[in-house]
Coordinates of C-alpha atoms in Angstrom, one line a residue:
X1 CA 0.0 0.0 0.0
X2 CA 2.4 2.7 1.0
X3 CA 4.7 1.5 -2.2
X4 CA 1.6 2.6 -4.2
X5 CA 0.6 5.6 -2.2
X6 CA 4.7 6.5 -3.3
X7 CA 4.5 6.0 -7.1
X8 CA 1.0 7.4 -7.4
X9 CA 2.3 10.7 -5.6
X10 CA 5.2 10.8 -7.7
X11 CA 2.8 10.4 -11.1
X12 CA 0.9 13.3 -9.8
X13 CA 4.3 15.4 -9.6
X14 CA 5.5 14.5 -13.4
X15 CA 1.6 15.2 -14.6
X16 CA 2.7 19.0 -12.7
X17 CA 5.9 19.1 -14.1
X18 CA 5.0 18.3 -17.7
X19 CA 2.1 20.9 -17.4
X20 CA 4.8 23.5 -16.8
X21 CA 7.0 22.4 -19.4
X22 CA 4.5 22.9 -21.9
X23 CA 4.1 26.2 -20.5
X24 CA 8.1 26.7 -20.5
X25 CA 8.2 25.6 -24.5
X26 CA 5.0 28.1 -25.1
X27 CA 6.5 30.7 -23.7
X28 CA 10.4 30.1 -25.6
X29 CA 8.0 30.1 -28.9
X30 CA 7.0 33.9 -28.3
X31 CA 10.6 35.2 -26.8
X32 CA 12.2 34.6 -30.2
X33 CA 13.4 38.0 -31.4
X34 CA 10.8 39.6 -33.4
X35 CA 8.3 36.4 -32.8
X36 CA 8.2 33.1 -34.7
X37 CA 7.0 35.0 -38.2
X38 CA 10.5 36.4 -37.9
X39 CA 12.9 33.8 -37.2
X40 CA 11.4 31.5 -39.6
X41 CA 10.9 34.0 -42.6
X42 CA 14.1 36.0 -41.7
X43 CA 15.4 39.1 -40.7
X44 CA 14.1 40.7 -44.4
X45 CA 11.0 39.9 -44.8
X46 CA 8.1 42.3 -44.9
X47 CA 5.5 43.9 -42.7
X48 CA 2.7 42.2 -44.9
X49 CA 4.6 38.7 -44.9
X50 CA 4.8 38.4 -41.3
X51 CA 1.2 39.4 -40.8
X52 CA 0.2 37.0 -43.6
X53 CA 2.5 33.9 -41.5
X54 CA 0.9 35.1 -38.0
X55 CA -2.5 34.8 -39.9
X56 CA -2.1 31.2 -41.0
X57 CA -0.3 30.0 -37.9
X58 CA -2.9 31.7 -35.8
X59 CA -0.3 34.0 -34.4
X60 CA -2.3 36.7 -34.2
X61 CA -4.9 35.6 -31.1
X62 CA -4.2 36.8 -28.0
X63 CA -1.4 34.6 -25.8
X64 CA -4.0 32.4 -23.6
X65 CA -6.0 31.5 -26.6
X66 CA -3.1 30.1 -28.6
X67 CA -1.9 28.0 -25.2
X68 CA -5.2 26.4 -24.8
X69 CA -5.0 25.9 -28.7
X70 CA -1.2 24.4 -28.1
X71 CA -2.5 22.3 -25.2
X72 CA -5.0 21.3 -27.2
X73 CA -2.8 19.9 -30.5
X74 CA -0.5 18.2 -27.9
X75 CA -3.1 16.3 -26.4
X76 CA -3.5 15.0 -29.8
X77 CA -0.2 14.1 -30.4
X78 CA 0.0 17.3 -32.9
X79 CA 3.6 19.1 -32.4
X80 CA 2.9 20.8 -35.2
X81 CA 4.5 21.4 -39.0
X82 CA 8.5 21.5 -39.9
X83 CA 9.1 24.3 -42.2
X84 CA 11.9 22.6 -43.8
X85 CA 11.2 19.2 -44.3
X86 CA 7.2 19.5 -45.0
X87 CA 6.1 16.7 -42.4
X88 CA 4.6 16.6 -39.4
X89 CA 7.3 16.7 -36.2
X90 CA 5.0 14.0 -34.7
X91 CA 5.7 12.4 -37.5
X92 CA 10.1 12.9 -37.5
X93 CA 10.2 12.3 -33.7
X94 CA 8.3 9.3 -34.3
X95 CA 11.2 8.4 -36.7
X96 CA 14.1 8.9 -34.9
X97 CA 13.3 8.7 -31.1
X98 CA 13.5 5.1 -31.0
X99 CA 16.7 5.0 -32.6
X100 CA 17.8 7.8 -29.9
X101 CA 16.4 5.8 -27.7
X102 CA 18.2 2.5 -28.4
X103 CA 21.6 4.6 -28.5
X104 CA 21.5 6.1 -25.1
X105 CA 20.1 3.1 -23.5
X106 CA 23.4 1.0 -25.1
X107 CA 25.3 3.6 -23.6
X108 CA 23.5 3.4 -20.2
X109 CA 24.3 -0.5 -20.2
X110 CA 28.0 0.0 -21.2
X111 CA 28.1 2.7 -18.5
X112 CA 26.4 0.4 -15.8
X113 CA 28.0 -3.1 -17.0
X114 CA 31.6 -0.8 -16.7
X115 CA 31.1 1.0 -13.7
X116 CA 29.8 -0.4 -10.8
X117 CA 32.5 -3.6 -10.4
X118 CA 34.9 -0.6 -11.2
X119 CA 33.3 1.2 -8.5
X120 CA 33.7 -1.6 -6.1
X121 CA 37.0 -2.9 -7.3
X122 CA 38.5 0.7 -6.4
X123 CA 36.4 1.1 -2.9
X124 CA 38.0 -2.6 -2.0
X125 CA 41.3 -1.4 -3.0
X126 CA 41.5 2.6 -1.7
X127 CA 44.1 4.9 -1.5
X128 CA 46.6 2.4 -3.6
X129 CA 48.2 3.2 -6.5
X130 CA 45.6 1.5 -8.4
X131 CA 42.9 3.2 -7.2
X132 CA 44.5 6.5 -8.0
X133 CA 45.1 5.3 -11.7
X134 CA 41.7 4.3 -12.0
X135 CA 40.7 7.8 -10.6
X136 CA 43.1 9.7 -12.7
X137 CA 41.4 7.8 -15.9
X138 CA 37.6 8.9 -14.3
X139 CA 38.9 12.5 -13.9
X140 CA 40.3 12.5 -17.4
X141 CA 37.3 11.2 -18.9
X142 CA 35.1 13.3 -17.6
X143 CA 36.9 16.5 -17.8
X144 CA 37.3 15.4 -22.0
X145 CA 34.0 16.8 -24.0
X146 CA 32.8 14.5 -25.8
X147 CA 33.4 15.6 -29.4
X148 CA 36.9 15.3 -28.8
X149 CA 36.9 12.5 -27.3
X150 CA 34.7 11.1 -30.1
X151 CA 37.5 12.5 -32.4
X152 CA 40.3 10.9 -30.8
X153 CA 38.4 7.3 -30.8
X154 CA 37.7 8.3 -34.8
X155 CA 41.5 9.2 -35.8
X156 CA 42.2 6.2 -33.9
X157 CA 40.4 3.4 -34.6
X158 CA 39.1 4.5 -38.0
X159 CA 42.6 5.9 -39.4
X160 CA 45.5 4.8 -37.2
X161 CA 44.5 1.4 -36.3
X162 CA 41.6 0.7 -39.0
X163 CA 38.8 -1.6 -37.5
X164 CA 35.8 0.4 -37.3
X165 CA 33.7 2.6 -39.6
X166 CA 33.9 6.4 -38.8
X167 CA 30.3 7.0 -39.5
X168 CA 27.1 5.2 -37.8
X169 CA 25.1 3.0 -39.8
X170 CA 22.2 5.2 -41.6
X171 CA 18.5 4.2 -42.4
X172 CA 15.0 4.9 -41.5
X173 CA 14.7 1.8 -39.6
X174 CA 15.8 -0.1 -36.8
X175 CA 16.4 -2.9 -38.6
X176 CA 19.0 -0.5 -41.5
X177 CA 20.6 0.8 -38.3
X178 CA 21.6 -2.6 -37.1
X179 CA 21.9 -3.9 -40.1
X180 CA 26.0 -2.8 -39.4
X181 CA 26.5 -3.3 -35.6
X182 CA 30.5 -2.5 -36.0
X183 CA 29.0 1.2 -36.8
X184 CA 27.6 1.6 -33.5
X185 CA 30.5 0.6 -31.7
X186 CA 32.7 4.2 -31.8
X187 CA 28.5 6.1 -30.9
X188 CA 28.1 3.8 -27.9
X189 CA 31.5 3.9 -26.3
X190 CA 32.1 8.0 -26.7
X191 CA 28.4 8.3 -25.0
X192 CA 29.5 5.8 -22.4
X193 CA 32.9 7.1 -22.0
X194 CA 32.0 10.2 -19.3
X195 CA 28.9 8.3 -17.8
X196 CA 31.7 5.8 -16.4
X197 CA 34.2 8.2 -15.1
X198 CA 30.6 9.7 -13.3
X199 CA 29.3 6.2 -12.0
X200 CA 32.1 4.7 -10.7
X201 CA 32.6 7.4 -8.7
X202 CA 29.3 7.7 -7.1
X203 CA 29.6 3.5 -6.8
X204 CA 33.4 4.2 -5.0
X205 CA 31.9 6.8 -2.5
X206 CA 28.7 4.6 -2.0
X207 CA 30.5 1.2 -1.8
X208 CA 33.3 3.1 0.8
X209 CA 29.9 4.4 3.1
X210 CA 28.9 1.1 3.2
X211 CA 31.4 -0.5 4.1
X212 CA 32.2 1.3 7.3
X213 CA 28.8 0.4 8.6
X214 CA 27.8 -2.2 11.6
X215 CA 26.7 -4.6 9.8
X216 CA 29.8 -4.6 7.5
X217 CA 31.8 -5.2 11.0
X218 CA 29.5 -8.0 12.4
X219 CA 29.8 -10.0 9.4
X220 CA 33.1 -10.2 9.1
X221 CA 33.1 -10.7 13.0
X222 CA 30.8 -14.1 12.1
X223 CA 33.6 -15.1 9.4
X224 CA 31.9 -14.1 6.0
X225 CA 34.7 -12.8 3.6
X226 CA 34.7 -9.5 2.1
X227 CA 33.8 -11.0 -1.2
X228 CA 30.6 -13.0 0.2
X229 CA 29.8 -8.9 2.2
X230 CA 30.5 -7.2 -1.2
X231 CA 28.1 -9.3 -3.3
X232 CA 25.5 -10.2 -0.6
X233 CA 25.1 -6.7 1.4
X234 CA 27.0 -3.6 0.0
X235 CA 26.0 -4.2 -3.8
X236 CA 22.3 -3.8 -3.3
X237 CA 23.0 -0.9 -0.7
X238 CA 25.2 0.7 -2.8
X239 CA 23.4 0.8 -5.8
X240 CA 20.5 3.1 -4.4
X241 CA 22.5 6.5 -5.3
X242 CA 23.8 5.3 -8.7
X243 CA 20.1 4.2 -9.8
X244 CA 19.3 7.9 -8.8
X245 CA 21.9 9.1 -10.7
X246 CA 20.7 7.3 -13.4
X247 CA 17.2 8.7 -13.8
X248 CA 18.6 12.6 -13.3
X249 CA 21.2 11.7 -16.0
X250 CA 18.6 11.4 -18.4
X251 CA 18.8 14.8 -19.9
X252 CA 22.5 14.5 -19.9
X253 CA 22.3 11.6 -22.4
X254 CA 20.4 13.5 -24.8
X255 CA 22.3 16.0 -24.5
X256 CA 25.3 14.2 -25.2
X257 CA 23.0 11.9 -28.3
X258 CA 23.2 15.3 -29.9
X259 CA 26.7 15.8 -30.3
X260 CA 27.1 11.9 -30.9
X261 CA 25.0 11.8 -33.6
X262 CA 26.0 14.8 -35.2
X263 CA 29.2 13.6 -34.7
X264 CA 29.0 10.2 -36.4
X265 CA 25.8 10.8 -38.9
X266 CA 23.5 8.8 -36.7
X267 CA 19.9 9.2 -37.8
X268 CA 18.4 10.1 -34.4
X269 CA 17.0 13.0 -32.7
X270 CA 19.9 14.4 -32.2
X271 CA 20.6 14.9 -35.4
X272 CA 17.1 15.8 -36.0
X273 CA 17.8 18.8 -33.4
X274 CA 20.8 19.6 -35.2
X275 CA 19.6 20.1 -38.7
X276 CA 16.7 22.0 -37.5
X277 CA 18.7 24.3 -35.2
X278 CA 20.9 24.8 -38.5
X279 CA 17.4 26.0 -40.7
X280 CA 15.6 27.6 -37.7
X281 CA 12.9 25.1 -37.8
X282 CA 11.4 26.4 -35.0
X283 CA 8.3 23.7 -34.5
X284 CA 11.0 20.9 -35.0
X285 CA 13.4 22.3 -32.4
X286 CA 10.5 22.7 -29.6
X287 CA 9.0 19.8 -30.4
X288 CA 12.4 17.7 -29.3
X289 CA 13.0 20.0 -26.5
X290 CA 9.0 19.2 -25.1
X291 CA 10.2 15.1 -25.5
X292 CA 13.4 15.5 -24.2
X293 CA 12.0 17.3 -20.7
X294 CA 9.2 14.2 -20.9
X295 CA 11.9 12.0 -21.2
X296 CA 13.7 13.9 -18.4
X297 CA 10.4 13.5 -15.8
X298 CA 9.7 10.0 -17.1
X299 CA 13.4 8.9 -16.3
X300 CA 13.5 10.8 -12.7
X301 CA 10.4 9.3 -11.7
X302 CA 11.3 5.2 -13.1
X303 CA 14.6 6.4 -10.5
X304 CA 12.0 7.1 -7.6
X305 CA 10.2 3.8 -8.0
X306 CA 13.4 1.9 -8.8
X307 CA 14.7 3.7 -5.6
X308 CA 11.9 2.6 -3.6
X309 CA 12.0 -1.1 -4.6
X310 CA 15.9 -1.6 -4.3
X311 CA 15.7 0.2 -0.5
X312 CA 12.5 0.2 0.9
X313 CA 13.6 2.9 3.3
X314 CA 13.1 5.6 0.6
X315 CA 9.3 5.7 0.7
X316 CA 9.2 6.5 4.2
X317 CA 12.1 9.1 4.3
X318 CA 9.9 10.7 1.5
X319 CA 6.4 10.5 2.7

């Protein structure tokens, strides 16, 4: 019951949240300089053009009217019409999110699969010189932005030791994109590159906490090794911050999808964001922006329940 009570109290937070969002991406529409007529028709076109384009894109009805209009076409799954590419953005998220989708979430697993015995490994082994190599590489990779660390991995494995393809597999399917799985390789590892240096750490701290609690101290006082306490007791407890991590890292991954793709010609929205943001497509651009934040309260709140399941603790420190 109270594990319900918890995720039922959280959905009624993301409905809030999205309902502002909406609001947010209404509101970045009208603060373009000299409105939406003008950044899509440019900085030369006339009086009688720009009232003409206000007209047809019902520009010209006072603010709360077009929000309740908005609100309305989003309900209906309507994000409205690119200018550029003559199709509906419904229609070229519906594209290119699951491919997104399926890229960040290989990076998420690399991340994960990498991190955590890292994590632990250094935590077991602290303050030796291993764990300050291991630290050093964290640092490094995260401090590195990721389109040069994308270029590095490209001049090196694509030029200097050729074994992979320097551009992502292309295609309006699924199916075309994995149609060439050694394409993917050089996308996945530059996403998953600064998600490890940020999740080992947080699994180092968490696994180092854990370990100088009471129950660390009575088990190995009733002969358990410190493998049998690391896999039996600290994993579990120590994975409560990095699944927290996970769900707030959610806009950090698309964030990072759009240099990725842009980076290695992978057909997602990314690269959808990228082209748009390169013709002013205005409708295109908020359209990915109202997803991503989705995608952003949807992740936060799957790392609430996930939260609540792995430590049971958490729905009654945040009744």
């Amino acid at each position: 019951m109270a594990t319900t009570l918890f995720i039922l109290r959280r959905l009624l937070q993301a409905v809030v949240v999205v309902f502002i969002v909406t609001i947010v991406v209404f509101c970045l529409l009208h603060s373009l300089p000299g409105g939406p007529a003008r950044g899509v028709l440019g900085v030369h076109a006339t009086a009688q053009q720009i009232a003409q384009f206000n007209s047809e894109q019902g520009l010209d009805r006072p603010l709360p009217v077009q929000y309740v209009l908005y609100l309305g076409q989003l309900l209906r799954g309507d994000l409205g019409e690119s200018f550029t590419l003559n199709a509906p953005v419904s229609q070229l998220i519906v594209q290119r999110l699951p491919k997104t989708l399926v890229l960040t979430l290989a990076q998420a697993v690399l991340a994960l699969v990498v991190a955590i015995p890292v994590g632990m490994w250094q935590a077991r082994r602290r303050n030796r010189p291993s764990d300050y190599v291991l630290t050093t590489v964290s640092l490094v990779l995260y401090s590195t932005p990721v389109f040069f660390f994308g270029l590095i991995l490209i001049a090196l494995l694509t030029q200097v030791i050729p074994v992979l393809p320097s551009q992502a597999p292309s295609g309006d399917t699924l199916a075309q994109v994995f149609s060439d799985p050694a394409g993917l390789v050089l996308p996945i590892v530059t996403g998953a590159a600064a998600m490890v240096a940020v999740f080992s750490r947080f699994m180092r701290s968490a696994t180092l906490e854990n370990l100088d609690e009471d129950f660390v101290r009575t088990a190995r006082a009733g002969g358990s090794s410190m493998r049998s306490i690391l896999t039996r007791h600290v994993f579990r407890n120590s994975l409560t911050p990095v699944v927290a991590m996970l769900g707030y890292y959610v806009p950090v991954l698309f964030g990072g999808s759009l240099v990725v793709e842009q980076l290695f010609n992978y057909p997602g929205m990314g690269l959808l964001f990228w082209n748009a943001a390169q013709s002013s497509d205005f409708p295109v651009l908020l359209g990915c922006v109202l997803v991503i934040a989705v995608a952003t309260v949807c992740g936060t709140l799957l790392a609430d329940v996930l939260q609540a399941i792995i430590d049971p603790r958490v729905k009654t420190t945040r009744s």
